Amino acid sequence: MSVVNHGGGAPAGSAGPGGQDRWKTPFAGDAEAPVGENERMITGGWRIVRPVVDTKACTNCLICWIYCPDACIVRFEEYVDVNYKYCKGCGICTRVCPVLCITDVPELDFAD
Amino acid sequence: MSGGDRGVAWAFPRELFEEKGLRQVTVWTRGVVLIKEARDVVTALAGAAAREGKQSQAWENYVDLPDRINVPVKAYARISDRPIESRYIYENEAPDIVVVVEESLVKGNPILDGLRPGGTLVVNTRRRPEEIARFLTPGSGLGLLAVVDAAGIATTEKTLSGQEGASDASGIGGGWAAPLSGAVVRACGLVGLPSLEAVVKAPEAARIGYERTILLELA
């Protein structure tokens, strides 16, 4: 794993007191977060309403992606979508979307 | 299993829940926000049955507690003309009547598991029963589907009063539970409407629920 130096002072790789390892302190902002799905805790069934993204209207501002408490917003090149396997339908993304491209639709309006 | 085999005086019925005259009600709801309604449905039905001199029990599924917001949870009632022998079995494994407090629970939840053949399903929804039937597992033995717009008749009561066995200061059946219990009475005549009206906080809502229930015969 590559680690970027955030310590200030001497640049990474320079021989300071304690040798080079001194600058290899991991920083959470740079470390890749593990991505996984828990097959034993599928929470899509908790949903009463389903957030539906109008992908044409989406500006990809990622505010919903920041706010989603369960990391259910999936990022694509030009828009976002929702991981319905785990989305609990809390409605936060619908509220925070600045261009109102997410709509809460009753779950029984969908056959799947 | 019977106690006689073990040389003790008491006996379980040979088949659990095969007790004559015993009827089991399972109510599905969503945690925290709607659990009061499920608790009130079973409490109201059991209370109404007790008024008619029947034996009854009402309780929540302990395994589901403590509940979390929107999580599917269950509440149970048992009503019988005779003393209930399976009283220490904590879940209704073979319900006669299933009540769904919130419509989207019919999707993706095993609400009809163990249902007795010809059983009854009561759903709180504004939709037509045919629309609800599309989401139900085929071959479940469901005999009658009843829908009632309880949410259109009453407003939900959100309170923690009465949670986990505490005394309930908010009263029984002031919200959706009254019209839903009325729909149960209409669908399968578990108890009489007058005795239900006598135990709920909103008897008028119970009667309106009874009247506005739409029934669909299946199978």
Short mmCIF file of C-alpha atoms in Angstrom, two decimals:
data_model
loop_
_atom_site.label_atom_id
_atom_site.label_comp_id
_atom_site.label_asym_id
_atom_site.label_seq_id
_atom_site.Cartn_x
_atom_site.Cartn_y
_atom_site.Cartn_z
CA MET A 1 0.00 0.00 0.00
CA SER A 2 1.34 3.41 -0.87
CA VAL A 3 1.29 5.92 1.92
CA VAL A 4 1.46 9.67 1.41
CA ASN A 5 3.36 11.75 3.91
CA HIS A 6 1.18 14.24 5.79
CA GLY A 7 3.58 14.93 8.59
CA GLY A 8 5.00 18.16 7.22
CA GLY A 9 8.61 19.03 7.79
CA ALA A 10 10.99 16.73 6.06
CA PRO A 11 9.74 15.31 2.72
CA ALA A 12 8.94 11.61 2.43
CA GLY A 13 11.94 9.45 1.84
CA SER A 14 14.41 11.84 3.39
CA ALA A 15 16.66 10.35 5.96
CA GLY A 16 15.56 11.90 9.20
CA PRO A 17 16.00 10.80 12.77
CA GLY A 18 14.81 7.21 13.09
CA GLY A 19 15.24 6.42 9.38
CA GLN A 20 12.68 6.37 6.53
CA ASP A 21 10.04 4.29 8.37
CA ARG A 22 9.32 7.26 10.53
CA TRP A 23 7.39 8.88 7.63
CA LYS A 24 5.28 5.82 6.86
CA THR A 25 2.58 6.64 9.44
CA PRO A 26 -0.73 5.56 7.87
CA PHE A 27 -3.34 8.26 7.34
CA ALA A 28 -7.03 7.21 7.21
CA GLY A 29 -7.87 9.71 4.47
CA ASP A 30 -5.48 8.00 2.06
CA ALA A 31 -6.08 4.39 2.98
CA GLU A 32 -8.42 2.52 0.63
CA ALA A 33 -11.54 1.49 2.53
CA PRO A 34 -12.55 -2.15 2.13
CA VAL A 35 -15.69 -2.61 0.01
CA GLY A 36 -17.93 -5.54 0.85
CA GLU A 37 -21.48 -6.74 1.27
CA ASN A 38 -22.80 -8.65 4.27
CA GLU A 39 -24.86 -11.53 2.91
CA ARG A 40 -26.29 -12.28 6.34
CA MET A 41 -27.66 -8.80 6.93
CA ILE A 42 -29.61 -7.86 3.80
CA THR A 43 -31.67 -4.85 4.83
CA GLY A 44 -33.59 -4.05 1.63
CA GLY A 45 -36.72 -5.54 3.21
CA TRP A 46 -36.86 -2.71 5.72
CA ARG A 47 -37.92 -0.31 2.97
CA ILE A 48 -41.41 1.22 2.78
CA VAL A 49 -40.52 3.67 0.00
CA ARG A 50 -37.86 3.26 -2.66
CA PRO A 51 -35.65 6.19 -3.69
CA VAL A 52 -35.56 6.33 -7.48
CA VAL A 53 -32.86 8.39 -9.17
CA ASP A 54 -33.65 10.28 -12.36
CA THR A 55 -30.24 9.57 -13.87
CA LYS A 56 -30.70 12.18 -16.64
CA ALA A 57 -31.32 14.96 -14.10
CA CYS A 58 -28.55 13.84 -11.75
CA THR A 59 -25.60 16.25 -11.75
CA ASN A 60 -23.30 13.78 -9.98
CA CYS A 61 -22.69 16.27 -7.17
CA LEU A 62 -22.41 13.30 -4.74
CA ILE A 63 -24.15 15.05 -1.85
CA CYS A 64 -26.43 12.00 -1.46
CA TRP A 65 -23.34 9.78 -1.56
CA ILE A 66 -21.89 11.76 1.35
CA TYR A 67 -25.12 11.73 3.36
CA CYS A 68 -26.24 8.10 2.87
CA PRO A 69 -25.78 6.51 6.29
CA ASP A 70 -25.48 3.02 4.84
CA ALA A 71 -23.20 3.66 1.84
CA CYS A 72 -25.96 2.58 -0.57
CA ILE A 73 -25.31 5.22 -3.23
CA VAL A 74 -23.43 3.67 -6.14
CA ARG A 75 -21.23 6.02 -8.20
CA PHE A 76 -21.11 5.94 -11.98
CA GLU A 77 -19.29 8.23 -14.41
CA GLU A 78 -22.10 10.78 -14.84
CA TYR A 79 -24.77 9.89 -12.31
CA VAL A 80 -25.43 7.92 -9.13
CA ASP A 81 -27.77 5.03 -8.43
CA VAL A 82 -28.96 3.18 -5.33
CA ASN A 83 -28.03 -0.29 -4.07
CA TYR A 84 -31.53 -1.61 -3.33
CA LYS A 85 -30.20 -4.76 -1.73
CA TYR A 86 -29.27 -2.75 1.35
CA CYS A 87 -31.10 0.60 1.03
CA LYS A 88 -33.50 0.91 3.99
CA GLY A 89 -35.51 3.73 2.40
CA CYS A 90 -34.71 6.29 5.08
CA GLY A 91 -35.27 9.11 2.59
CA ILE A 92 -32.20 11.20 3.46
CA CYS A 93 -30.91 11.21 -0.14
CA THR A 94 -34.30 12.44 -1.33
CA ARG A 95 -34.16 15.34 1.11
CA VAL A 96 -30.59 16.44 0.44
CA CYS A 97 -30.61 16.23 -3.39
CA PRO A 98 -30.19 19.85 -4.59
CA VAL A 99 -31.68 19.18 -8.04
CA LEU A 100 -34.57 17.05 -6.71
CA CYS A 101 -33.72 14.14 -8.99
CA ILE A 102 -34.49 11.49 -6.32
CA THR A 103 -38.11 10.53 -5.65
CA ASP A 104 -39.54 8.28 -2.92
CA VAL A 105 -41.89 5.78 -4.59
CA PRO A 106 -44.00 3.29 -2.55
CA GLU A 107 -42.35 -0.12 -2.61
CA LEU A 108 -45.48 -1.95 -3.82
CA ASP A 109 -45.50 0.13 -7.02
CA PHE A 110 -42.65 -2.14 -8.16
CA ALA A 111 -43.15 -5.78 -9.05
CA ASP A 112 -39.60 -6.81 -8.13
CA MET B 1 -44.93 -35.30 22.86
CA SER B 2 -47.05 -35.88 25.91
CA GLY B 3 -46.24 -35.56 29.55
CA GLY B 4 -47.67 -39.02 30.13
CA ASP B 5 -44.67 -40.57 28.39
CA ARG B 6 -42.44 -38.98 30.99
CA GLY B 7 -44.53 -40.10 33.89
CA VAL B 8 -45.73 -36.63 34.86
CA ALA B 9 -49.26 -35.45 35.47
CA TRP B 10 -49.48 -32.69 32.88
CA ALA B 11 -49.57 -33.22 29.14
CA PHE B 12 -48.86 -31.21 26.05
CA PRO B 13 -51.22 -31.79 23.18
CA ARG B 14 -49.80 -34.56 21.00
CA GLU B 15 -49.29 -32.12 18.14
CA LEU B 16 -48.45 -28.59 19.21
CA PHE B 17 -51.23 -26.20 18.28
CA GLU B 18 -53.54 -29.08 17.41
CA GLU B 19 -55.69 -27.97 20.30
CA LYS B 20 -59.35 -27.99 19.40
CA GLY B 21 -60.80 -24.51 19.02
CA LEU B 22 -57.45 -22.71 19.28
CA ARG B 23 -56.99 -19.87 16.80
CA GLN B 24 -53.70 -18.08 16.37
CA VAL B 25 -53.18 -14.54 15.12
CA THR B 26 -49.80 -13.28 13.89
CA VAL B 27 -49.42 -9.56 13.27
CA TRP B 28 -46.51 -8.26 11.18
CA THR B 29 -45.41 -4.68 11.56
CA ARG B 30 -42.37 -2.42 11.38
CA GLY B 31 -40.18 -1.75 14.37
CA VAL B 32 -40.48 1.31 16.61
CA VAL B 33 -42.69 3.48 14.38
CA LEU B 34 -45.56 1.01 13.99
CA ILE B 35 -45.04 -1.54 16.75
CA LYS B 36 -47.69 0.07 18.94
CA GLU B 37 -50.30 -0.74 16.27
CA ALA B 38 -49.37 -4.43 16.18
CA ARG B 39 -49.38 -4.65 19.96
CA ASP B 40 -52.79 -2.98 20.05
CA VAL B 41 -54.28 -5.35 17.46
CA VAL B 42 -53.37 -8.44 19.48
CA THR B 43 -54.24 -6.82 22.81
CA ALA B 44 -57.61 -5.61 21.52
CA LEU B 45 -58.51 -9.00 19.99
CA ALA B 46 -57.42 -10.88 23.12
CA GLY B 47 -59.27 -8.43 25.35
CA ALA B 48 -62.42 -8.68 23.27
CA ALA B 49 -62.21 -12.48 23.43
CA ALA B 50 -61.79 -12.34 27.20
CA ARG B 51 -64.95 -10.26 27.43
CA GLU B 52 -66.76 -13.07 25.66
CA GLY B 53 -65.52 -15.54 28.24
CA LYS B 54 -62.87 -17.08 25.98
CA GLN B 55 -59.29 -17.89 26.89
CA SER B 56 -56.76 -15.56 25.28
CA GLN B 57 -53.13 -14.51 25.18
CA ALA B 58 -51.40 -11.54 23.54
CA TRP B 59 -47.68 -10.84 23.39
CA GLU B 60 -44.86 -9.59 21.22
CA ASN B 61 -42.15 -11.70 19.65
CA TYR B 62 -39.33 -11.51 22.15
CA VAL B 63 -36.75 -12.50 19.52
CA ASP B 64 -37.56 -9.34 17.54
CA LEU B 65 -36.96 -7.06 20.54
CA PRO B 66 -35.43 -4.60 21.02
CA ASP B 67 -36.69 -3.53 17.63
CA ARG B 68 -35.13 -1.04 15.26
CA ILE B 69 -36.85 1.45 12.97
CA ASN B 70 -38.67 -0.22 10.03
CA VAL B 71 -37.42 -3.73 10.83
CA PRO B 72 -40.13 -6.38 10.30
CA VAL B 73 -41.37 -7.51 13.73
CA LYS B 74 -44.25 -9.67 14.94
CA ALA B 75 -46.90 -9.71 17.65
CA TYR B 76 -49.09 -12.70 18.49
CA ALA B 77 -52.48 -13.56 19.93
CA ARG B 78 -54.12 -16.89 20.77
CA ILE B 79 -57.82 -17.26 21.35
CA SER B 80 -59.58 -20.45 22.39
CA ASP B 81 -62.83 -21.65 23.91
CA ARG B 82 -60.86 -24.00 26.15
CA PRO B 83 -57.80 -23.45 28.34
CA ILE B 84 -54.76 -22.88 26.11
CA GLU B 85 -52.32 -25.73 26.66
CA SER B 86 -49.46 -24.53 24.40
CA ARG B 87 -49.17 -21.37 26.44
CA TYR B 88 -45.42 -21.52 26.87
CA ILE B 89 -44.69 -21.72 23.16
CA TYR B 90 -43.50 -18.22 22.39
CA GLU B 91 -44.21 -18.00 18.67
CA ASN B 92 -47.24 -18.82 16.58
CA GLU B 93 -45.83 -21.40 14.22
CA ALA B 94 -49.12 -22.18 12.47
CA PRO B 95 -51.24 -19.03 12.37
CA ASP B 96 -54.87 -19.05 11.29
CA ILE B 97 -54.95 -15.30 10.74
CA VAL B 98 -52.09 -13.06 9.60
CA VAL B 99 -52.43 -9.29 9.87
CA VAL B 100 -50.06 -6.95 8.02
CA VAL B 101 -49.95 -3.47 9.55
CA GLU B 102 -47.99 -1.87 6.70
CA GLU B 103 -48.54 -2.92 3.08
CA SER B 104 -44.93 -3.21 1.89
CA LEU B 105 -44.34 -6.06 4.36
CA VAL B 106 -46.11 -8.42 1.93
CA LYS B 107 -42.99 -8.18 -0.23
CA GLY B 108 -39.96 -10.23 0.69
CA ASN B 109 -41.14 -11.37 4.13
CA PRO B 110 -42.32 -14.91 4.98
CA ILE B 111 -45.68 -13.65 6.25
CA LEU B 112 -47.59 -16.76 5.14
CA ASP B 113 -45.12 -19.33 6.53
CA GLY B 114 -46.90 -22.08 8.44
CA LEU B 115 -50.32 -20.68 7.62
CA ARG B 116 -53.17 -23.10 8.24
CA PRO B 117 -54.90 -24.20 5.02
CA GLY B 118 -57.70 -21.78 4.25
CA GLY B 119 -56.19 -19.14 6.51
CA THR B 120 -56.91 -15.44 6.42
CA LEU B 121 -54.66 -12.50 5.54
CA VAL B 122 -55.64 -8.95 6.52
CA VAL B 123 -53.60 -6.09 5.00
CA ASN B 124 -53.71 -2.40 5.79
CA THR B 125 -53.61 -0.86 2.32
CA ARG B 126 -55.38 1.50 -0.01
CA ARG B 127 -54.76 -0.90 -2.90
CA ARG B 128 -57.18 -3.48 -4.31
CA PRO B 129 -56.84 -7.01 -2.90
CA GLU B 130 -55.94 -8.30 -6.38
CA GLU B 131 -52.90 -6.02 -6.37
CA ILE B 132 -51.77 -7.35 -2.99
CA ALA B 133 -52.34 -10.95 -4.12
CA ARG B 134 -49.66 -10.53 -6.82
CA PHE B 135 -47.00 -10.33 -4.12
CA LEU B 136 -48.10 -13.41 -2.17
CA THR B 137 -46.38 -16.77 -2.42
CA PRO B 138 -48.46 -19.16 -4.55
CA GLY B 139 -49.53 -22.39 -2.89
CA SER B 140 -49.52 -20.98 0.63
CA GLY B 141 -53.04 -22.26 1.28
CA LEU B 142 -54.41 -18.77 1.79
CA GLY B 143 -58.20 -18.87 1.71
CA LEU B 144 -59.26 -15.28 2.21
CA LEU B 145 -57.56 -11.95 1.61
CA ALA B 146 -59.01 -8.87 3.30
CA VAL B 147 -57.82 -5.32 2.77
CA VAL B 148 -58.76 -2.22 4.73
CA ASP B 149 -57.48 1.34 4.45
CA ALA B 150 -56.80 1.66 8.16
CA ALA B 151 -54.35 4.49 7.49
CA GLY B 152 -57.18 6.41 5.83
CA ILE B 153 -59.54 5.81 8.76
CA ALA B 154 -57.20 6.60 11.64
CA THR B 155 -53.76 8.08 12.34
CA THR B 156 -50.95 6.08 13.89
CA GLU B 157 -50.13 6.40 17.51
CA LYS B 158 -46.40 6.67 18.10
CA THR B 159 -45.53 6.03 21.72
CA LEU B 160 -43.17 3.92 23.76
CA SER B 161 -45.86 3.49 26.40
CA GLY B 162 -46.64 -0.17 26.83
CA GLN B 163 -43.32 -1.23 25.32
CA GLU B 164 -41.96 -4.57 26.53
CA GLY B 165 -44.67 -5.25 29.04
CA ALA B 166 -44.85 -1.86 30.70
CA SER B 167 -48.32 -0.53 31.48
CA ASP B 168 -49.78 1.35 28.54
CA ALA B 169 -50.87 4.87 29.47
CA SER B 170 -51.87 5.76 25.90
CA GLY B 171 -54.80 3.34 25.71
CA ILE B 172 -55.45 0.37 23.43
CA GLY B 173 -56.62 0.81 19.85
CA GLY B 174 -56.55 4.56 19.33
CA GLY B 175 -54.69 4.40 16.01
CA TRP B 176 -54.66 2.02 13.03
CA ALA B 177 -55.21 -0.93 15.36
CA ALA B 178 -58.94 -0.23 15.75
CA PRO B 179 -59.89 -0.41 12.04
CA LEU B 180 -57.45 -3.29 11.53
CA SER B 181 -59.04 -5.30 14.35
CA GLY B 182 -62.43 -4.45 12.86
CA ALA B 183 -61.22 -5.91 9.56
CA VAL B 184 -60.10 -9.10 11.34
CA VAL B 185 -63.57 -9.42 12.88
CA ARG B 186 -65.18 -8.92 9.47
CA ALA B 187 -62.85 -11.37 7.72
CA CYS B 188 -63.07 -14.29 10.13
CA GLY B 189 -65.39 -13.46 13.02
CA LEU B 190 -62.73 -14.19 15.60
CA VAL B 191 -64.62 -12.14 18.16
CA GLY B 192 -67.84 -10.16 18.04
CA LEU B 193 -67.79 -6.54 16.88
CA PRO B 194 -69.59 -5.26 20.03
CA SER B 195 -66.94 -6.78 22.31
CA LEU B 196 -64.18 -5.29 20.15
CA GLU B 197 -65.84 -1.88 20.29
CA ALA B 198 -66.00 -2.22 24.05
CA VAL B 199 -62.22 -2.64 24.45
CA VAL B 200 -60.72 -0.22 21.91
CA LYS B 201 -60.18 3.47 22.49
CA ALA B 202 -61.73 4.39 19.13
CA PRO B 203 -64.81 2.13 18.73
CA GLU B 204 -66.10 4.17 15.83
CA ALA B 205 -62.87 3.54 13.87
CA ALA B 206 -63.23 -0.19 14.60
CA ARG B 207 -66.76 -0.16 13.18
CA ILE B 208 -65.76 1.86 10.09
CA GLY B 209 -62.86 -0.57 9.52
CA TYR B 210 -65.31 -3.46 9.80
CA GLU B 211 -67.63 -1.87 7.24
CA ARG B 212 -64.98 -0.79 4.72
CA THR B 213 -63.08 -4.08 4.60
CA ILE B 214 -62.84 -5.53 1.09
CA LEU B 215 -62.75 -9.32 0.92
CA LEU B 216 -61.26 -11.52 -1.81
CA GLU B 217 -61.82 -15.28 -1.73
CA LEU B 218 -58.80 -17.27 -2.90
CA ALA B 219 -58.34 -20.94 -3.76
#
